[in-house]
Tab-separated table of N, CA and C in Angstrom:
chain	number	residue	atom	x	y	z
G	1	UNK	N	80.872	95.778	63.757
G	1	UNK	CA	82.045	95.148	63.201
G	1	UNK	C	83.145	95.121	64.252
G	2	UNK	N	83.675	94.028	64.360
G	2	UNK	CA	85.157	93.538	64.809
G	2	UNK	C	86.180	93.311	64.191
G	3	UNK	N	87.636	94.098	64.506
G	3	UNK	CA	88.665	94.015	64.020
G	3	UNK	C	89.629	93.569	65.162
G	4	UNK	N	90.549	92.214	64.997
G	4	UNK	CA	91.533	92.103	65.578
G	4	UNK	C	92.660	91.710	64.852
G	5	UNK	N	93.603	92.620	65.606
G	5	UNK	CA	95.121	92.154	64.974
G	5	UNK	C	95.683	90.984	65.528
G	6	UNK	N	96.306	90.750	64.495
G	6	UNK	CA	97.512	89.042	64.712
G	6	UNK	C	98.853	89.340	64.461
G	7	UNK	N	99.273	89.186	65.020
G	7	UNK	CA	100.668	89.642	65.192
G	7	UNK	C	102.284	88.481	65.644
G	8	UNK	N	101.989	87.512	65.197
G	8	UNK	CA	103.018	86.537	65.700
G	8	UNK	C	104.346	86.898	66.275
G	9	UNK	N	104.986	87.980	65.258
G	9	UNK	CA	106.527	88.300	65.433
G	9	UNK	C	105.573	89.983	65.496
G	10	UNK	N	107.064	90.849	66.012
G	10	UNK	CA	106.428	92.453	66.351
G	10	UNK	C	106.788	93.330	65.217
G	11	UNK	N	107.757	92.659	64.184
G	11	UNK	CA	108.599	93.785	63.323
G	11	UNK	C	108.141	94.363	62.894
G	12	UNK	N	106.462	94.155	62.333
G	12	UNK	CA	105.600	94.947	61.337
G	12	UNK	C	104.818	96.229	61.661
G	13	UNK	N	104.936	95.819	63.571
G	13	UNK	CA	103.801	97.128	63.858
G	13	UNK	C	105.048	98.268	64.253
G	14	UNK	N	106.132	98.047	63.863
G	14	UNK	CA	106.965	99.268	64.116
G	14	UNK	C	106.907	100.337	62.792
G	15	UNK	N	106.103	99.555	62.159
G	15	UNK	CA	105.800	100.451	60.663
G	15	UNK	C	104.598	100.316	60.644
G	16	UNK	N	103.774	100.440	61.570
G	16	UNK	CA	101.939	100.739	61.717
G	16	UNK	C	101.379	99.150	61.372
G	17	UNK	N	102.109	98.541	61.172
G	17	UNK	CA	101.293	97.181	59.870
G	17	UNK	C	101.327	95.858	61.007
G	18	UNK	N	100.063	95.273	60.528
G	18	UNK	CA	99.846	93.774	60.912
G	18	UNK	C	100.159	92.830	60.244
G	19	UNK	N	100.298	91.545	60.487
G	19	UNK	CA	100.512	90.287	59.739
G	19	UNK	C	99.490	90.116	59.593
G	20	UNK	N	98.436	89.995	60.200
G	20	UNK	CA	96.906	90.135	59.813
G	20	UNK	C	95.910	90.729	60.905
G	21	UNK	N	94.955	91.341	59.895
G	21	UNK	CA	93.560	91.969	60.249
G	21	UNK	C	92.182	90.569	60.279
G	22	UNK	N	91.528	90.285	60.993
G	22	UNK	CA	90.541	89.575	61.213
G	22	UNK	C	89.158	90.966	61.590
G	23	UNK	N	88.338	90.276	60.618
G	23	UNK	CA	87.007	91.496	60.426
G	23	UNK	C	85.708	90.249	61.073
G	24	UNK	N	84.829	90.554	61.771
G	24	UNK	CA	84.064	89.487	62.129
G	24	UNK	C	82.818	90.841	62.239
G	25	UNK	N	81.805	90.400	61.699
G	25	UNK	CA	80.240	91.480	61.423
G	25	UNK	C	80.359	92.457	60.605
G	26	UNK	N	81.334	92.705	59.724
G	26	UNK	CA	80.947	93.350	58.865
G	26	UNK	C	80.066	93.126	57.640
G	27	UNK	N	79.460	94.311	57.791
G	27	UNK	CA	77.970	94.022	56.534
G	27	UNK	C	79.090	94.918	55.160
G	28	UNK	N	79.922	95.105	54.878
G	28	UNK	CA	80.077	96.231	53.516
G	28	UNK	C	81.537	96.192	53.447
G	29	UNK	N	81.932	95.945	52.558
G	29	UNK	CA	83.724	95.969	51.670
G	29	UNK	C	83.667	96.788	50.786
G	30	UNK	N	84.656	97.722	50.872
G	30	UNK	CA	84.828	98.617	49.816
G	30	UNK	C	86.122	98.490	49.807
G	31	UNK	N	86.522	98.505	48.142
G	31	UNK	CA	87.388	97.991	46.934
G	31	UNK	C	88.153	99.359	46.714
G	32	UNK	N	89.225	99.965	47.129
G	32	UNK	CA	89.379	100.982	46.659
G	32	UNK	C	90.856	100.971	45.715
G	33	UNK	N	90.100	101.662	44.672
G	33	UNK	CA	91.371	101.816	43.699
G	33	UNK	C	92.645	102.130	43.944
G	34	UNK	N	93.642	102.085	42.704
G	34	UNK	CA	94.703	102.722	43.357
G	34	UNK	C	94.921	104.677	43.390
G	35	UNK	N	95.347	105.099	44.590
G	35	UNK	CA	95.267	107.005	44.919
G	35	UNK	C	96.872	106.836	44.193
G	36	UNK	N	96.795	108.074	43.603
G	36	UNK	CA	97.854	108.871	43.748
G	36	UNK	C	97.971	110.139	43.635
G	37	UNK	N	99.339	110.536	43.166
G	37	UNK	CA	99.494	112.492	43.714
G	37	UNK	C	99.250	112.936	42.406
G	38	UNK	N	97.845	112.674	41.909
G	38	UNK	CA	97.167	113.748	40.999
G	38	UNK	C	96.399	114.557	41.053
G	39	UNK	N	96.602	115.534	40.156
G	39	UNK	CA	95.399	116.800	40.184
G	39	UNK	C	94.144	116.143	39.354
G	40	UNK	N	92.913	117.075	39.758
G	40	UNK	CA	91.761	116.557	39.173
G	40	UNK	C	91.192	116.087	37.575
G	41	UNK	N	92.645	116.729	36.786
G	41	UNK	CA	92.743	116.045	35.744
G	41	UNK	C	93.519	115.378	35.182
G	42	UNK	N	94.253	114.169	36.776
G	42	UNK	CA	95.085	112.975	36.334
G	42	UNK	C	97.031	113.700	36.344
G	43	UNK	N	96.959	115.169	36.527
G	43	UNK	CA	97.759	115.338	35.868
G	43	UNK	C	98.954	114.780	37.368
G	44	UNK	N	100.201	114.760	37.267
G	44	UNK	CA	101.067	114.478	38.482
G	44	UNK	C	101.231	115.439	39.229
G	45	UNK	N	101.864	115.195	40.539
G	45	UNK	CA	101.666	116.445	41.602
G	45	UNK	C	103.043	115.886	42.366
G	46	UNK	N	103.968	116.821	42.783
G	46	UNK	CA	105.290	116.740	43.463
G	46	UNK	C	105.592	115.608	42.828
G	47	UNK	N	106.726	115.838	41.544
G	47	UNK	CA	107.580	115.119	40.809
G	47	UNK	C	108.745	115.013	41.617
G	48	UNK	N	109.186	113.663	42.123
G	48	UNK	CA	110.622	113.232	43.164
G	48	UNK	C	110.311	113.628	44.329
G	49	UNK	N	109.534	113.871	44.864
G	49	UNK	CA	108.817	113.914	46.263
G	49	UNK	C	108.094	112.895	46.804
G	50	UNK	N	108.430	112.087	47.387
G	50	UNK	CA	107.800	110.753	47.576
G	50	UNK	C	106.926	110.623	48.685
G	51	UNK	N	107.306	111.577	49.620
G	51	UNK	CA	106.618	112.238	50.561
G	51	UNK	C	105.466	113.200	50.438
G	52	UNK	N	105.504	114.184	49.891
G	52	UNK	CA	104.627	115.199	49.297
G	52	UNK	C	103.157	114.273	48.328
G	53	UNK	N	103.814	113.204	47.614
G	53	UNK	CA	102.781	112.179	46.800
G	53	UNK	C	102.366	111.280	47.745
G	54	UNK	N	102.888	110.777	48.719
G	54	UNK	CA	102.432	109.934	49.064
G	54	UNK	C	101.575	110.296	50.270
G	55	UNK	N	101.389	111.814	50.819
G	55	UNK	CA	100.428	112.508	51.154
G	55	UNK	C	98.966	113.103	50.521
G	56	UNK	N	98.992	113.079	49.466
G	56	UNK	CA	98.275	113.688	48.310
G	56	UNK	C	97.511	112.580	48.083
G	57	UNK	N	98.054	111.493	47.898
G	57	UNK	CA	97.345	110.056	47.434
G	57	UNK	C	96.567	109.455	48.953
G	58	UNK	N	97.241	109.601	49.746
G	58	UNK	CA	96.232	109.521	51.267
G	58	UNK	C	95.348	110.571	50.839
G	59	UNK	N	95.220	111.612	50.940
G	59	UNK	CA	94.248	112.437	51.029
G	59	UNK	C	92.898	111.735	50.291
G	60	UNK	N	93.868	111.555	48.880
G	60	UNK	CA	92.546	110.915	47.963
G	60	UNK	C	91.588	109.689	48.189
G	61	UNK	N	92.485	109.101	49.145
G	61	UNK	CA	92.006	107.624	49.744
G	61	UNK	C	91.032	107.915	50.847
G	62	UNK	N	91.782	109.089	51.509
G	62	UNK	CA	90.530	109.691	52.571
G	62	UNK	C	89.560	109.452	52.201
G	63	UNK	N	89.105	110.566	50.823
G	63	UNK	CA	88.155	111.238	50.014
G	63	UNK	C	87.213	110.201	49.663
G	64	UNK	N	87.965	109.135	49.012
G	64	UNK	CA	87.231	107.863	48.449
G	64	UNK	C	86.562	107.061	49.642
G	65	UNK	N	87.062	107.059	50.843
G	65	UNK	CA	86.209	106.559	52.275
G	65	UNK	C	85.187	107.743	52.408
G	66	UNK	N	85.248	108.964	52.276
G	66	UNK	CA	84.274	109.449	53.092
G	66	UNK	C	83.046	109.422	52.249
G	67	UNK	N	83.319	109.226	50.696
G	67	UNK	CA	82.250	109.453	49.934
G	67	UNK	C	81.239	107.908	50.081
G	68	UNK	N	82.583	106.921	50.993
G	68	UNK	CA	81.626	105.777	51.415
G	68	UNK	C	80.851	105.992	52.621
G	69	UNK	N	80.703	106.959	53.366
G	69	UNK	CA	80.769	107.425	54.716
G	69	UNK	C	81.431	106.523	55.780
G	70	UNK	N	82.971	106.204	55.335
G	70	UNK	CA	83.883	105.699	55.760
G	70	UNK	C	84.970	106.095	56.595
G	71	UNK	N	86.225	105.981	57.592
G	71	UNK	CA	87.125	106.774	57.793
G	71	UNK	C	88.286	105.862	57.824
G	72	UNK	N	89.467	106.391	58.034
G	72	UNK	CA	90.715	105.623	58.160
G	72	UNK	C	90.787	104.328	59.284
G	73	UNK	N	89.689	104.396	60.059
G	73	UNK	CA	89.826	102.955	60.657
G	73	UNK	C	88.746	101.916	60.088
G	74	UNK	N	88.100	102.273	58.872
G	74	UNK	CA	87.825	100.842	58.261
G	74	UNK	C	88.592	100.314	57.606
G	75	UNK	N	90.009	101.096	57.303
G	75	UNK	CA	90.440	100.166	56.453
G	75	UNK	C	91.275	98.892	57.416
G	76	UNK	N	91.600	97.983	56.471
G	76	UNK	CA	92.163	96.743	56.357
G	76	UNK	C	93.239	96.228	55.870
G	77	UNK	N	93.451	97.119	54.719
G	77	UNK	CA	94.381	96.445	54.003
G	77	UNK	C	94.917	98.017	53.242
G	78	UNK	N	96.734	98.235	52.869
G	78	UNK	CA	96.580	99.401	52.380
G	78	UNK	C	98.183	98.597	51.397
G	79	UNK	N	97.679	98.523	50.094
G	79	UNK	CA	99.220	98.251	49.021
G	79	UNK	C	99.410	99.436	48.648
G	80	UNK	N	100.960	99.544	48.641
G	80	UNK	CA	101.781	100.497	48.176
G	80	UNK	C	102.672	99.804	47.422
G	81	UNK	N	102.205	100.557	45.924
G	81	UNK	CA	103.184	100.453	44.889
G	81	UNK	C	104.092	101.365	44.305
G	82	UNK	N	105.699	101.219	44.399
G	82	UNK	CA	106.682	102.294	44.693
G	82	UNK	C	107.520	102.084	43.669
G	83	UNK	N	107.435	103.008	42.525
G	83	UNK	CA	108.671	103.054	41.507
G	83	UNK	C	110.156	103.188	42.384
G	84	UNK	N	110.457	103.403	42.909
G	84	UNK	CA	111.542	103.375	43.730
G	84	UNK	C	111.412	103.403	45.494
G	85	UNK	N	111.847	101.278	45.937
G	85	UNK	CA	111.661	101.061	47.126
G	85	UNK	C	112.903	101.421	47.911
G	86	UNK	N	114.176	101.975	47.571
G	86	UNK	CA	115.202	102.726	48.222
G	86	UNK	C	114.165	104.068	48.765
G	87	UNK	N	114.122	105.000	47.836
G	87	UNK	CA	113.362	106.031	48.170
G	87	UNK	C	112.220	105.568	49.616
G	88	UNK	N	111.506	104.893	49.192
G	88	UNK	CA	110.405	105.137	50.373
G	88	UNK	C	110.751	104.624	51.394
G	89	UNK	N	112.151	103.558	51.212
G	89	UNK	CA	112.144	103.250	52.807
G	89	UNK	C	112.948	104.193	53.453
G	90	UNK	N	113.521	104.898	52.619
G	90	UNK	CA	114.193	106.136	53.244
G	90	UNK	C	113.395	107.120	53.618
G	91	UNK	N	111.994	107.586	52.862
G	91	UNK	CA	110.820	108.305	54.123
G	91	UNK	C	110.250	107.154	54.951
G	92	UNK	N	110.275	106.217	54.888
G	92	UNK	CA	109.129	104.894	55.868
G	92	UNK	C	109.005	105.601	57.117
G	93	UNK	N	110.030	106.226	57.642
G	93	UNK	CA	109.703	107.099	59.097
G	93	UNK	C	108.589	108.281	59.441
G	94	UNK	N	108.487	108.936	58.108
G	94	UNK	CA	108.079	109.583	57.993
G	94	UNK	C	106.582	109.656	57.185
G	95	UNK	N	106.393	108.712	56.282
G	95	UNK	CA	105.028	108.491	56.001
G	95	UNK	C	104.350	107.281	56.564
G	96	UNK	N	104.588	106.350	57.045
G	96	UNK	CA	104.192	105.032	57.893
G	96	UNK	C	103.283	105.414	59.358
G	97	UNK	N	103.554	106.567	59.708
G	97	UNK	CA	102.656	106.843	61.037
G	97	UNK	C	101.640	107.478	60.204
G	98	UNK	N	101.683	108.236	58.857
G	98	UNK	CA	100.328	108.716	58.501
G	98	UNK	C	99.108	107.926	58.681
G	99	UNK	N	99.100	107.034	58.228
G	99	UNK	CA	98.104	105.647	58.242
G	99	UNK	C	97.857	105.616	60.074
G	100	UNK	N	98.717	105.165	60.711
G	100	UNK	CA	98.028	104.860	62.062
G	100	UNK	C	97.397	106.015	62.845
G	101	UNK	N	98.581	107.525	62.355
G	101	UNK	CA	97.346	108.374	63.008
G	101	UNK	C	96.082	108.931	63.048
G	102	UNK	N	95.767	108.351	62.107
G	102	UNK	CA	94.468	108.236	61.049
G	102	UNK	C	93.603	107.187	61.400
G	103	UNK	N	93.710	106.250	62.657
G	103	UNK	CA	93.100	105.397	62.956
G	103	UNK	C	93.180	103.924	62.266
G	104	UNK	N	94.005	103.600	61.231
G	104	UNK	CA	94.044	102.357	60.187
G	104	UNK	C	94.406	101.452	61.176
G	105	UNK	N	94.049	100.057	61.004
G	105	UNK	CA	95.118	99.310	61.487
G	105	UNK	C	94.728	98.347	60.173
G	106	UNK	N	96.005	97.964	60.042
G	106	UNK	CA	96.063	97.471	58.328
G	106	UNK	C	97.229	96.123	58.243
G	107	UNK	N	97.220	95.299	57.260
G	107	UNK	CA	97.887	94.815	56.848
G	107	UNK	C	98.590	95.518	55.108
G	108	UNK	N	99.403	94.759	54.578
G	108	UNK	CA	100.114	95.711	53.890
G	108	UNK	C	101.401	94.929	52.907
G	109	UNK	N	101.473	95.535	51.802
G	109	UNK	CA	102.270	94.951	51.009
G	109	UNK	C	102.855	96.085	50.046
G	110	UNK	N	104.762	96.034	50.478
G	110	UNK	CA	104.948	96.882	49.556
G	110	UNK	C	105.462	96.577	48.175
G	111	UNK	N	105.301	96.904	46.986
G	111	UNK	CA	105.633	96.118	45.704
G	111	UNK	C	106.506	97.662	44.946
G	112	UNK	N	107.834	96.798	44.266
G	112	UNK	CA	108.432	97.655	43.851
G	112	UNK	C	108.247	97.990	42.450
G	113	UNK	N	107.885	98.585	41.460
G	113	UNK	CA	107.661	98.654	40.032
G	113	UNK	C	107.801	99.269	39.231
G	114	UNK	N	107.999	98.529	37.963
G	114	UNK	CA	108.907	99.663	36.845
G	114	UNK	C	108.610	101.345	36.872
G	115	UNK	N	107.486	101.221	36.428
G	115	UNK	CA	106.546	102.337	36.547
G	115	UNK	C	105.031	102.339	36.498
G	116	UNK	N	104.448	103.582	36.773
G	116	UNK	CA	103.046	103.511	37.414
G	116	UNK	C	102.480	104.369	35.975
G	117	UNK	N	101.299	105.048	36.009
G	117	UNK	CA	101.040	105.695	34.837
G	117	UNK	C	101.637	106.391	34.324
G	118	UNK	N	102.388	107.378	34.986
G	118	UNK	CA	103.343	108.581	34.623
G	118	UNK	C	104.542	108.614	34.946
G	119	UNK	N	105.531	109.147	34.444
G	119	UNK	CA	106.627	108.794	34.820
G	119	UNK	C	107.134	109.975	36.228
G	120	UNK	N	106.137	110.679	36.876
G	120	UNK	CA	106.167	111.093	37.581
G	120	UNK	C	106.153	110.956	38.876
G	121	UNK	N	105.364	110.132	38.528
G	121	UNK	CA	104.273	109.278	40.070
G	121	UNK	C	105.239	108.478	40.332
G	122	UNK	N	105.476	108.235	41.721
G	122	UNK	CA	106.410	107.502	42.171
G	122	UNK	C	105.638	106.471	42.967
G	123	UNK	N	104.303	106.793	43.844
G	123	UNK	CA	103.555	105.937	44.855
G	123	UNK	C	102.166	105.705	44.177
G	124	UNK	N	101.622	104.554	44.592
G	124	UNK	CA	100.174	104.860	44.411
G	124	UNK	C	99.893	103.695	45.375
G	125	UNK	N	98.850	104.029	46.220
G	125	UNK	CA	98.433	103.284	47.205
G	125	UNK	C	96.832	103.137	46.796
G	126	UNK	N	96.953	101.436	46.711
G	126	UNK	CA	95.070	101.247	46.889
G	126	UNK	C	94.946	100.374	48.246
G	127	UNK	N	93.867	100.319	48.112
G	127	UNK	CA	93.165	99.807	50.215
G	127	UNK	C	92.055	99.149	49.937
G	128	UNK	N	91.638	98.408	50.837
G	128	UNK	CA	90.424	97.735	51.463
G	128	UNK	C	89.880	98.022	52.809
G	129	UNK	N	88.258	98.408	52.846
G	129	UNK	CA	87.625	98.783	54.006
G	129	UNK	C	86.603	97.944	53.880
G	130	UNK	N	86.152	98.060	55.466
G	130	UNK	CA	85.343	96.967	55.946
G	130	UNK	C	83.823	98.224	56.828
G	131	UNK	N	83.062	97.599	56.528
G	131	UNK	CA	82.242	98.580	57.450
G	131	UNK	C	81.080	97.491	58.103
């Protein structure tokens, strides 16, 4: 498999992200749900920590690649959906390199929304991988 980035203007890769990912030989797409900062029985994890969740929910996204025998550079694509987009762009410094040091190179969309399942959860990130 081949991945190249497109990049017309630069603003996006100062936050890890492409305007677009181009995949050429990949045999396998995996669909991954949306992660977030729950415990194993759904319950929420760091309430107003947007940082702390939005680590927790990577982890889980990890988890969900490796059980593909996948890693952070198949993915492709990573949405983040943010009950509050003040909040995260106020960590963006701080959780935005998680993804690239992890090998991703991704395109990306952030969507702001009422709320997510719980009124706890502030992030939930789902992705697309290519293998």
């Amino acid at each position: 498999m081949q991945k190249t980035t497109h990049n017309p203007t630069p603003w996006l890769q100062g936050f890890g992200l492409n305007h677009g990912v181009e995949v050429k030989g990949g045999e396998r797409t995996l669909y991954l749900s949306g992660q977030t900062a729950s415990d194993a029985e759904g319950a929420p994890l760091h309430p107003g920590d947007m940082v702390a969740q939005y680590k927790v929910a990577w982890q889980c996204l990890m988890d969900a690649l490796a059980s593909a025998g996948m890693d952070a550079s198949n993915l492709v694509r990573l949405n983040f959906y943010v009950t509050d987009v003040p909040t995260f762009m106020a960590a963006a410094e701080e959780i935005m390199p998680i993804h690239g040091e992890a090998g991703a190179e991704i395109v990306s969309t952030l969507l702001g929304v009422k709320e997510l399942y719980h009124p706890d959860i502030m992030i939930e990130i789902e992705g697309t991988a290519v293998a």
